[in-house]
Coordinates of C-alpha atoms and ligand atoms in Angstrom, one line a residue:
M6 CA 0.0 0.0 0.0
T7 CA 1.3 3.5 -0.8
K8 CA 1.5 6.3 1.7
Q9 CA -1.7 7.9 3.1
Y10 CA -0.8 11.6 3.3
K11 CA -2.6 13.6 5.9
N12 CA -3.9 17.2 6.2
L13 CA -2.4 19.6 8.7
V14 CA -5.3 20.9 10.8
N15 CA -4.9 22.8 14.0
G16 CA -1.3 21.4 14.4
E17 CA -2.4 17.8 14.0
W18 CA -2.1 15.4 11.0
K19 CA -5.5 14.1 10.0
L20 CA -7.0 11.5 7.7
S21 CA -10.6 11.8 6.4
A22 CA -13.2 9.1 5.9
D23 CA -12.7 9.3 2.1
E24 CA -9.5 9.5 0.2
I25 CA -8.3 10.3 -3.3
K26 CA -5.6 8.2 -4.9
I27 CA -2.9 10.2 -6.7
Y28 CA -1.1 8.7 -9.8
A29 CA 1.9 9.9 -11.7
P30 CA 0.7 11.4 -15.0
A31 CA 3.8 10.1 -16.9
T32 CA 3.8 6.4 -15.7
G33 CA 0.5 5.8 -14.0
E34 CA 2.4 4.7 -10.8
E35 CA 0.3 5.2 -7.6
L36 CA 2.0 7.8 -5.5
G37 CA -0.2 7.8 -2.5
S38 CA -3.5 9.1 -1.3
V39 CA -4.8 12.3 0.2
P40 CA -7.9 12.9 2.3
A41 CA -11.1 14.0 0.6
M42 CA -12.3 16.4 3.3
S43 CA -16.0 16.7 4.3
P44 CA -17.7 20.1 4.8
E45 CA -17.7 19.5 8.6
E46 CA -14.0 19.0 8.5
V47 CA -13.6 22.2 6.6
D48 CA -15.7 24.0 9.3
Y49 CA -13.2 22.7 11.9
V50 CA -10.2 23.9 9.9
Y51 CA -11.7 27.4 9.6
A52 CA -12.7 27.5 13.3
S53 CA -9.2 26.5 14.4
A54 CA -7.6 29.0 12.1
K55 CA -9.8 31.8 13.4
A56 CA -9.0 30.8 17.0
A57 CA -5.3 30.9 16.3
Q58 CA -5.2 34.3 14.7
P59 CA -5.1 36.7 17.7
A60 CA -2.0 35.1 19.2
W61 CA -0.2 34.9 15.8
R62 CA -1.1 38.5 15.0
A63 CA 0.2 39.5 18.5
L64 CA 3.7 38.3 17.7
S65 CA 6.2 40.8 16.4
Y66 CA 7.2 40.8 12.7
A67 CA 10.6 39.6 13.8
E68 CA 9.1 36.6 15.6
R69 CA 7.0 35.7 12.6
A70 CA 10.0 36.3 10.2
A71 CA 12.1 33.9 12.2
I72 CA 9.6 31.1 11.7
L73 CA 9.4 31.9 7.9
H74 CA 13.2 31.9 7.6
K75 CA 13.3 28.5 9.3
A76 CA 10.7 27.2 6.8
A77 CA 12.9 28.5 3.9
D78 CA 16.0 26.7 5.4
I79 CA 14.1 23.4 5.6
L80 CA 12.8 23.8 2.1
V81 CA 16.4 24.2 0.8
R82 CA 17.5 21.3 2.9
D83 CA 14.8 19.1 1.5
A84 CA 14.7 20.5 -2.0
E85 CA 15.8 17.3 -3.8
K86 CA 13.5 15.1 -1.7
I87 CA 10.4 17.3 -2.3
G88 CA 11.5 18.0 -5.9
A89 CA 11.5 14.3 -6.7
V90 CA 7.9 13.9 -5.5
L91 CA 6.8 17.1 -7.2
S92 CA 8.5 15.9 -10.5
K93 CA 6.6 12.6 -10.4
E94 CA 3.3 14.1 -9.3
I95 CA 2.9 16.7 -12.1
A96 CA 5.4 15.3 -14.6
K97 CA 7.7 18.2 -14.4
G98 CA 11.4 17.8 -15.3
Y99 CA 13.3 16.9 -12.1
K100 CA 15.7 19.9 -12.3
S101 CA 12.8 22.3 -12.8
A102 CA 11.0 20.7 -9.9
V103 CA 13.9 21.2 -7.6
S104 CA 14.4 24.7 -8.7
E105 CA 10.7 25.4 -8.1
V106 CA 11.3 24.4 -4.4
V107 CA 14.4 26.5 -4.1
R108 CA 12.6 29.5 -5.7
T109 CA 9.8 29.1 -3.1
A110 CA 12.4 29.2 -0.3
E111 CA 13.7 32.5 -1.8
I112 CA 10.2 33.9 -1.9
I113 CA 9.6 33.0 1.8
N114 CA 12.9 34.6 2.8
Y115 CA 12.1 37.7 0.9
A116 CA 8.6 37.9 2.3
A117 CA 10.0 37.6 5.9
E118 CA 12.4 40.5 5.1
E119 CA 9.7 42.6 3.5
G120 CA 7.5 42.1 6.6
L121 CA 10.3 43.7 8.7
R122 CA 10.0 46.8 6.5
M123 CA 6.2 47.2 6.9
E124 CA 5.4 50.7 8.0
G125 CA 2.4 53.0 8.3
E126 CA 2.1 56.8 8.1
V127 CA 0.9 59.8 10.0
L128 CA -1.3 62.3 8.1
E129 CA -1.8 65.9 9.1
G130 CA -5.3 67.5 9.0
G131 CA -5.8 71.0 7.7
S132 CA -6.1 70.4 4.0
F133 CA -9.8 70.9 4.0
E134 CA -11.8 72.9 6.5
A135 CA -9.8 75.0 9.0
T136 CA -10.9 73.0 12.0
S137 CA -9.4 69.8 10.6
K138 CA -6.0 71.4 11.3
K139 CA -6.3 70.0 14.8
K140 CA -6.5 66.4 13.6
I141 CA -3.9 63.7 12.8
A142 CA -4.5 60.2 11.4
I143 CA -2.3 57.3 12.3
V144 CA -2.5 54.9 9.4
R145 CA -1.4 51.3 9.9
R146 CA -1.8 48.1 8.0
E147 CA -3.7 45.2 9.6
P148 CA -4.0 41.6 8.5
V149 CA -7.3 40.7 6.7
G150 CA -7.8 37.6 8.9
L151 CA -8.2 34.1 7.3
V152 CA -6.7 33.7 3.8
L153 CA -7.9 30.8 1.7
A154 CA -5.0 30.1 -0.7
I155 CA -5.9 27.9 -3.8
S156 CA -3.1 26.8 -6.0
P157 CA -2.9 25.2 -9.5
F158 CA -1.3 22.0 -10.6
N159 CA 1.5 23.5 -12.6
Y160 CA 3.4 25.1 -9.6
P161 CA 2.0 23.3 -6.6
I162 CA 4.8 24.4 -4.3
N163 CA 5.7 27.8 -5.6
L164 CA 2.2 29.2 -6.2
A165 CA 1.3 28.0 -2.7
G166 CA 4.4 29.5 -1.0
S167 CA 4.0 32.8 -2.9
K168 CA 0.6 33.2 -1.2
I169 CA 1.3 31.6 2.2
A170 CA 4.5 33.5 3.1
P171 CA 3.2 37.1 2.5
A172 CA -0.1 36.2 4.2
L173 CA 1.6 34.8 7.3
I174 CA 4.2 37.5 7.7
S175 CA 1.4 40.1 7.9
G176 CA -0.3 38.3 10.8
N177 CA -2.9 36.4 8.8
V178 CA -3.8 32.7 9.2
V179 CA -4.0 30.5 6.2
A180 CA -5.9 27.5 4.8
L181 CA -4.2 26.0 1.7
K182 CA -6.3 24.1 -0.9
P183 CA -3.7 22.5 -3.2
P184 CA -4.7 21.2 -6.6
T185 CA -5.7 17.5 -6.4
Q186 CA -2.9 16.6 -8.9
G187 CA -0.3 18.4 -6.8
S188 CA -1.8 17.8 -3.4
I189 CA 1.0 15.5 -2.1
S190 CA 3.4 18.3 -2.9
G191 CA 1.2 20.8 -1.1
L192 CA 1.1 18.5 2.0
L193 CA 4.9 18.2 1.9
L194 CA 5.0 22.0 2.0
A195 CA 2.8 21.9 5.0
E196 CA 5.2 19.5 6.7
V197 CA 7.9 22.1 6.2
F198 CA 5.9 24.9 7.9
A199 CA 4.9 22.6 10.7
E200 CA 8.6 21.6 11.3
A201 CA 9.5 25.3 11.2
G202 CA 7.3 25.9 14.2
V203 CA 4.2 27.6 12.8
P204 CA 1.8 27.5 15.8
A205 CA -1.2 25.1 15.7
G206 CA -4.1 26.5 13.6
V207 CA -2.0 29.2 11.9
F208 CA -1.4 27.2 8.7
N209 CA -3.8 24.4 7.7
T210 CA -4.5 22.4 4.6
I211 CA -7.7 21.3 2.9
T212 CA -7.6 18.5 0.3
G213 CA -10.4 17.3 -1.8
R214 CA -11.6 17.8 -5.4
G215 CA -12.4 21.4 -6.3
S216 CA -15.5 20.2 -8.2
V217 CA -16.8 18.7 -4.9
I218 CA -15.7 21.1 -2.1
G219 CA -14.6 24.2 -4.1
D220 CA -17.8 26.2 -3.7
Y221 CA -18.1 25.3 -0.1
I222 CA -14.6 26.4 0.9
V223 CA -14.9 29.7 -1.0
E224 CA -18.5 30.7 0.1
H225 CA -17.8 30.0 3.7
K226 CA -18.3 33.1 5.9
A227 CA -15.2 32.4 7.9
V228 CA -12.9 33.2 4.9
N229 CA -11.8 36.9 4.7
Y230 CA -9.7 36.8 1.6
I231 CA -9.4 34.4 -1.4
N232 CA -6.1 34.2 -3.1
F233 CA -6.5 32.0 -6.2
T234 CA -4.4 30.9 -9.1
G235 CA -5.9 28.8 -11.8
S236 CA -8.1 28.8 -14.9
T237 CA -10.3 31.7 -15.8
P238 CA -13.7 29.9 -15.6
I239 CA -13.0 28.8 -12.0
G240 CA -11.6 32.2 -11.1
E241 CA -14.8 33.9 -12.5
N242 CA -16.9 31.5 -10.3
I243 CA -14.9 32.4 -7.3
G244 CA -15.3 36.1 -8.1
R245 CA -19.1 35.6 -8.1
L246 CA -19.1 33.7 -4.8
A247 CA -16.7 36.1 -3.0
G248 CA -19.4 38.8 -2.7
M249 CA -17.8 41.8 -1.1
R250 CA -14.8 40.0 0.2
P251 CA -11.4 40.9 -1.4
I252 CA -9.9 38.5 -3.8
M253 CA -6.7 37.9 -5.8
L254 CA -7.2 36.1 -9.1
E255 CA -4.3 35.0 -11.2
L256 CA -5.8 33.3 -14.3
G257 CA -5.2 32.2 -17.8
G258 CA -3.3 33.9 -20.6
K259 CA -2.6 34.1 -24.3
D260 CA 0.8 35.9 -24.2
S261 CA 2.0 37.3 -27.5
A262 CA 5.6 37.7 -28.6
I263 CA 5.6 40.6 -31.1
V264 CA 8.7 40.5 -33.3
L265 CA 9.5 43.6 -35.3
E266 CA 11.7 43.7 -38.4
D267 CA 14.8 45.2 -36.7
A268 CA 14.8 42.5 -34.0
D269 CA 17.7 40.3 -33.2
L270 CA 16.1 37.1 -34.6
D271 CA 18.4 34.7 -32.9
L272 CA 17.7 36.2 -29.6
A273 CA 14.0 36.3 -30.3
A274 CA 13.9 32.6 -31.5
K275 CA 15.8 31.4 -28.4
N276 CA 13.4 33.2 -26.0
I277 CA 10.3 32.2 -27.9
V278 CA 11.2 28.5 -27.8
A279 CA 12.1 28.7 -24.2
G280 CA 9.0 30.7 -23.4
A281 CA 6.6 28.5 -25.4
F282 CA 7.9 25.0 -24.5
G283 CA 9.1 25.2 -20.9
Y284 CA 7.2 22.6 -18.8
S285 CA 5.6 21.6 -22.1
G286 CA 3.8 24.9 -22.4
Q287 CA 1.9 24.4 -19.1
R288 CA 2.7 27.9 -17.8
C289 CA 0.3 30.8 -17.5
T290 CA 3.1 33.0 -18.8
A291 CA 4.1 30.7 -21.7
V292 CA 4.5 32.4 -25.1
K293 CA 1.3 31.3 -26.6
R294 CA 1.4 33.0 -30.0
V295 CA 4.0 34.9 -32.1
L296 CA 2.9 38.0 -34.0
V297 CA 5.7 38.5 -36.5
M298 CA 6.3 41.1 -39.3
N299 CA 5.8 39.5 -42.6
T300 CA 9.2 40.7 -43.8
V301 CA 11.1 38.6 -41.3
A302 CA 8.6 35.8 -40.8
D303 CA 10.3 33.2 -43.0
E304 CA 13.6 33.7 -41.2
L305 CA 12.1 33.6 -37.7
V306 CA 9.9 30.6 -38.4
A307 CA 13.0 28.7 -39.7
K308 CA 15.0 29.6 -36.6
V309 CA 12.2 28.7 -34.2
T310 CA 11.5 25.4 -36.0
E311 CA 15.2 24.4 -35.9
L312 CA 15.4 25.0 -32.1
T313 CA 12.1 23.3 -31.5
K314 CA 13.2 20.2 -33.4
A315 CA 16.2 20.0 -31.0
L316 CA 14.0 19.8 -27.9
T317 CA 14.0 16.4 -26.2
V318 CA 10.8 14.5 -25.6
G319 CA 10.6 12.0 -22.7
M320 CA 10.2 11.5 -19.0
P321 CA 10.4 14.0 -16.1
E322 CA 13.1 12.0 -14.3
D323 CA 15.3 12.3 -17.5
D324 CA 14.8 16.1 -17.5
A325 CA 13.3 15.9 -21.0
D326 CA 12.2 19.3 -22.3
I327 CA 8.8 17.9 -23.3
T328 CA 7.0 15.5 -20.9
P329 CA 3.5 14.0 -20.9
L330 CA 0.8 16.6 -20.2
I331 CA -1.0 16.5 -16.9
D332 CA -3.9 14.3 -18.1
T333 CA -5.7 12.9 -21.1
K334 CA -8.3 15.7 -21.2
A335 CA -5.5 18.3 -21.5
A336 CA -3.8 16.3 -24.3
D337 CA -7.1 15.9 -26.1
F338 CA -7.7 19.6 -25.9
V339 CA -4.4 20.5 -27.5
E340 CA -4.9 17.8 -30.2
G341 CA -8.2 19.4 -31.0
L342 CA -6.6 22.9 -31.4
I343 CA -4.0 21.3 -33.7
K344 CA -6.6 19.6 -35.8
D345 CA -8.7 22.7 -36.2
A346 CA -5.7 24.7 -37.3
L347 CA -4.6 22.1 -39.8
D348 CA -8.2 21.8 -41.2
K349 CA -8.3 25.6 -41.7
G350 CA -4.9 25.7 -43.5
A351 CA -2.2 26.3 -40.9
K352 CA 1.2 24.9 -42.0
A353 CA 3.0 22.7 -39.5
T354 CA 6.8 23.2 -39.6
T355 CA 7.5 20.4 -37.2
D356 CA 6.2 16.8 -37.0
V357 CA 2.7 16.6 -35.6
K358 CA 2.7 13.7 -33.3
R359 CA 1.0 12.4 -30.1
E360 CA 2.0 9.3 -28.0
G361 CA -0.3 8.8 -25.1
N362 CA -0.5 12.2 -23.3
T363 CA 2.8 13.3 -24.8
I364 CA 2.3 16.0 -27.5
Y365 CA 5.5 16.5 -29.5
P366 CA 6.4 20.2 -29.7
A367 CA 4.6 21.7 -32.6
V368 CA 5.1 25.0 -34.5
F369 CA 2.4 26.3 -36.9
D370 CA 3.0 29.0 -39.5
N371 CA 0.2 30.9 -41.4
V372 CA -2.2 30.7 -38.5
T373 CA -5.2 33.0 -39.1
T374 CA -7.7 34.6 -36.8
D375 CA -10.5 32.1 -37.7
M376 CA -8.5 29.3 -36.0
D377 CA -9.1 28.5 -32.3
L378 CA -5.3 28.3 -32.0
A379 CA -5.1 32.1 -32.5
W380 CA -7.2 32.7 -29.3
E381 CA -7.4 29.7 -27.0
E382 CA -4.9 29.0 -24.2
P383 CA -3.6 25.5 -25.2
F384 CA -1.6 24.8 -22.0
G385 CA 0.5 22.5 -24.1
P386 CA 3.5 22.5 -26.4
V387 CA 2.0 24.2 -29.5
L388 CA 3.1 27.5 -30.9
P389 CA 1.2 29.4 -33.6
F390 CA 2.7 32.1 -35.8
I391 CA 0.4 34.8 -37.1
R392 CA 2.0 37.0 -39.7
V393 CA 1.3 40.8 -39.6
N394 CA 2.1 43.8 -41.8
S395 CA 2.3 46.6 -39.3
V396 CA 3.0 47.4 -35.6
E397 CA -0.6 48.6 -35.3
E398 CA -1.9 45.3 -36.6
A399 CA 0.2 43.4 -34.0
I400 CA -1.0 45.6 -31.2
D401 CA -4.6 45.3 -32.3
L402 CA -4.4 41.4 -32.6
S403 CA -2.8 41.2 -29.2
N404 CA -5.4 43.4 -27.6
Q405 CA -8.3 41.5 -29.2
S406 CA -7.5 38.6 -26.9
E407 CA -9.9 38.1 -24.0
Y408 CA -6.8 37.6 -21.9
G409 CA -4.3 40.2 -20.8
L410 CA -1.5 38.6 -18.7
Q411 CA 1.8 39.5 -20.4
A412 CA 3.4 40.2 -23.8
A413 CA 6.9 40.3 -25.2
V414 CA 8.3 42.8 -27.8
F415 CA 11.4 42.0 -29.7
T416 CA 13.0 45.2 -31.3
N417 CA 16.1 47.3 -30.9
N418 CA 14.0 50.5 -31.2
F419 CA 13.5 51.2 -27.5
P420 CA 11.3 54.3 -27.9
L421 CA 9.0 52.3 -30.1
A422 CA 9.1 49.4 -27.6
F423 CA 7.9 51.7 -24.9
K424 CA 5.2 53.1 -27.1
I425 CA 4.0 49.6 -27.9
A426 CA 4.2 48.5 -24.3
E427 CA 1.9 51.5 -23.4
Q428 CA -0.7 50.3 -25.8
L429 CA -0.7 46.6 -24.9
E430 CA -3.6 45.6 -22.6
V431 CA -1.6 43.4 -20.3
G432 CA -0.1 43.4 -16.8
T433 CA 3.6 43.2 -17.9
V434 CA 5.5 43.7 -21.1
H435 CA 9.0 42.2 -21.5
I436 CA 11.3 43.8 -24.0
N437 CA 13.7 41.4 -25.8
N438 CA 12.9 38.6 -23.4
K439 CA 10.4 35.8 -23.0
T440 CA 7.2 36.3 -20.9
Q441 CA 7.7 35.2 -17.4
R442 CA 6.5 35.8 -13.8
G443 CA 9.9 36.6 -12.2
T444 CA 11.6 38.1 -10.6
D445 CA 9.3 37.5 -7.7
N446 CA 9.5 40.9 -6.1
F447 CA 8.2 42.4 -9.4
P448 CA 4.4 43.1 -9.6
F449 CA 2.6 40.2 -11.3
L450 CA -0.9 40.7 -12.5
G451 CA -3.3 40.1 -15.4
A452 CA -5.7 42.5 -17.2
K453 CA -9.1 41.5 -18.5
K454 CA -9.8 37.7 -18.1
S455 CA -6.2 37.1 -16.8
G456 CA -7.0 38.2 -13.3
A457 CA -7.7 40.8 -10.6
G458 CA -5.3 42.1 -8.0
T459 CA -1.5 42.2 -8.0
Q460 CA 1.0 39.6 -6.7
G461 CA 4.7 40.0 -6.1
V462 CA 6.0 39.8 -2.5
K463 CA 5.4 43.5 -1.4
Y464 CA 2.2 43.7 -3.5
S465 CA 0.9 40.5 -2.0
I466 CA 1.5 41.8 1.5
E467 CA -0.3 45.0 0.6
A468 CA -3.2 43.0 -0.9
M469 CA -3.6 40.8 2.2
T470 CA -3.6 43.6 4.6
T471 CA -6.0 46.4 5.1
V472 CA -5.6 50.0 6.1
K473 CA -6.7 51.0 9.6
S474 CA -6.8 54.7 10.4
T475 CA -7.0 56.0 14.0
V476 CA -7.8 59.7 14.2
F477 CA -6.8 62.0 17.1
D478 CA -7.7 65.6 17.8
I479 CA -4.4 67.0 18.9
A480 CA -5.8 70.3 20.2
K481 CA -9.2 71.5 21.6
Ligands
NAP7 P1 -8.0 24.9 -12.3 O1 -8.6 23.7 -12.9 O2 -8.7 26.2 -12.4 O3 -7.6 24.6 -10.8 C1 -7.0 25.5 -9.9 C2 -7.3 25.2 -8.5 O4 -8.7 25.5 -8.3 C3 -7.1 23.7 -8.1 O5 -6.6 23.7 -6.8 C4 -8.5 23.2 -8.2 O6 -8.7 22.0 -7.4 C5 -9.3 24.3 -7.6 N1 -10.7 24.3 -7.9 C6 -11.4 23.6 -8.9 N2 -12.7 23.9 -8.8 C7 -12.9 24.8 -7.9 C8 -14.0 25.5 -7.3 N3 -15.2 25.4 -7.8 N4 -13.8 26.4 -6.3 C9 -12.5 26.6 -5.8 N5 -11.4 26.0 -6.3 C10 -11.6 25.1 -7.3 O7 -6.5 25.2 -13.0 P2 -5.3 24.2 -13.2 O8 -5.7 23.3 -14.3 O9 -4.8 23.7 -11.9 O10 -4.2 25.3 -13.7 C11 -4.1 25.7 -15.1 C12 -4.7 27.0 -15.3 O11 -4.2 27.9 -14.3 C13 -4.4 27.7 -16.6 O12 -5.5 28.3 -17.1 C14 -3.3 28.7 -16.3 O13 -3.1 29.7 -17.2 C15 -3.7 29.1 -14.9 N6 -2.6 29.6 -14.2 C16 -2.5 31.0 -14.0 C17 -1.4 31.6 -13.4 C18 -1.3 33.0 -13.2 O14 -0.6 33.4 -12.3 N7 -2.0 33.9 -14.0 C19 -0.4 30.7 -12.8 C20 -0.5 29.4 -13.0 C21 -1.6 28.8 -13.7 P3 -8.7 20.6 -8.1 O15 -7.4 20.3 -8.6 O16 -9.1 19.7 -6.9 O17 -9.7 20.6 -9.1
G3H8 O1 2.0 29.3 -14.6 C1 2.2 30.5 -14.2 C2 3.4 30.8 -13.4 O2 3.1 31.8 -12.5 C3 4.5 31.1 -14.3 O3 5.7 31.4 -13.7 O4 6.8 32.5 -15.6 O5 8.1 31.8 -13.6 O6 7.2 30.1 -15.2 P1 7.0 31.4 -14.5

């Protein structure tokens, strides 16, 4: 029998009556089971967390930071052990899995330090009616309370840690709902925080299928803040259920790489291939389409095709560039996009091949706007090229997307790059680089259907704290 992983609830490790078996997507190997929590068990998680908050909040920033630094040290110590499980659980290359764990430790350390720099302000009255001159306002930041952190399968450690650490350092308590495929990794992260000495009830986990318990855990009145990363439809549902409570939504994307005719095409090709095919395209920030000037399209397509053909296809433990997708539904979806594009006249410049849930990396030239591949987020290793005749056409096509996460612009004309960046309806524009979340102190956000709210350590702390103003009359 494989290991039965347990939830961390009020400082104790708990099984539930029901469990969910977790299998490796690449091999089908059974990796263990996680509890399927009942609504009553969720109620207990939330009640324990609420009860733990006053004492946690009463600690100094330095005391909370010391626990977070310890958690970061343990993560680094166990990076290879946790990375090996993570690699199997979500079919991510082993080295990338270990670096995800180390990156999470860096975020936790940075959050601890950022907490030490938290400060408020004092405002003077007198700007309005004369009598207000006697007043001062002392403005401080307070924790929001109980944060529900919901993470996606593609970064089960990192996109949990990047929510948990800023929440905890600010005096909040946390309930983490990891993705089902990724929940063993989430529970290993909980072991790290428990070993670091996070007090009982301050950090808890809730496992179970989102389709079964998702609405219940979100709607629950005990939750003060929902910090979600995942797909746009689920994010929109959470937005509806949240009511007046604050939320952070980091959702899907269709990031464009815009390549102008003066661009360094070798640099562009290298970044486009790395951006499109890292973790087999299962990144919100993956380059998901190239909008290239017709004049340089042939040359760029040839360079990208050559680099793509050199990618390795295989298993996560071998660190192959392209590994099996997370499940059959995901592979079927990508295959459907490919078929639609081919039926409508797109030209494949690489072999189009599928073995099980492995989709070989595919590049398509002459993609047109009537094809689903021009607009849908594939979350797989497929890269469409759309040829354009002007900068305006590229901006217009980019902005027609329902998504607005990021974009990349490749050009050596920096004033023009800034002008384009200003016009793109996205959270971040990278100049001469691939789209990407890091570095993790930078703001990370999506416009339109890519999200609401801003992450990035300092921004996450601000988001999960609220302003409290205390006003004094300093003279009668
Ligand atoms: P997903 O299916 O939306 O799931 C994300 C999380 O939500 C999982 O923990 C899932 O649990 C949970 N969930 C499912 N139904 C829920 C409900 N009704 N209420 C509350 N939670 C619920 O997304 P995914 O397939 O894991 O991740 C891929 C998507 O995430 C892509 O669209 C990608 O672009 C996006 N993403 C965005 C960012 C960003 O920062 N913008 C980063 C990474 C990924 P279960 O696993 O149990 O269903
Ligand atoms: O999947 C979305 C992640 O936030 C992307 O992070 O750009 O560092 O791979 P990344």
